[in-house]
Amino acid sequence: MGFWGRLLVNTLLFIAIAGFFQGSFYVANITTAIIAAFVLAILNTLVKPVLFILSLPINILTLGLFSIVLNAFMLEATSYIVGSNFHFTSFGMAILVSIIMSICNAVLSNNQSTE
């Protein structure tokens, strides 16, 4: 799945998850979801590799589970950059959204590679 496909999937995931968790995760409209997906893609490209290297010891110690926390941190950073139209009520909600998005992206990536 290319950049635009992943951007589309993340946009749809943001809208769907925000609809499912209406009180805890807020996305104002589809334009905000597109902007948030684009900001998340930029942060994952530029910032996440540095954070992953810095957190490598704790990531090894937790057998990779700390990656979920890094993904949640990326979502919180996206929320901070996008503004009040895209936000979480708590860091725990960001962790839950990162788990859901990781599972969905993994399933879609695996389905794309077999076709």
PDB file of C-alpha atoms in Angstrom, residues 15 22 39 46 73 82 86 92 104:
ATOM      1  CA  ILE A  15     -13.587   9.016  11.098  1.00  0.00           C
ATOM      2  CA  GLN A  22     -17.872   9.755  20.367  1.00  0.00           C
ATOM      3  CA  VAL A  39       0.364  15.258   9.794  1.00  0.00           C
ATOM      4  CA  LEU A  46      10.490  12.354  10.543  1.00  0.00           C
ATOM      5  CA  PHE A  73       2.545   9.657  21.472  1.00  0.00           C
ATOM      6  CA  VAL A  82      -3.919  19.857  14.212  1.00  0.00           C
ATOM      7  CA  PHE A  86      -8.893  16.672  16.509  1.00  0.00           C
ATOM      8  CA  GLY A  92      -5.309   6.020  27.404  1.00  0.00           C
ATOM      9  CA  CYS A 104      -6.276  -2.370  10.899  1.00  0.00           C
TER      10      CYS A 104
END
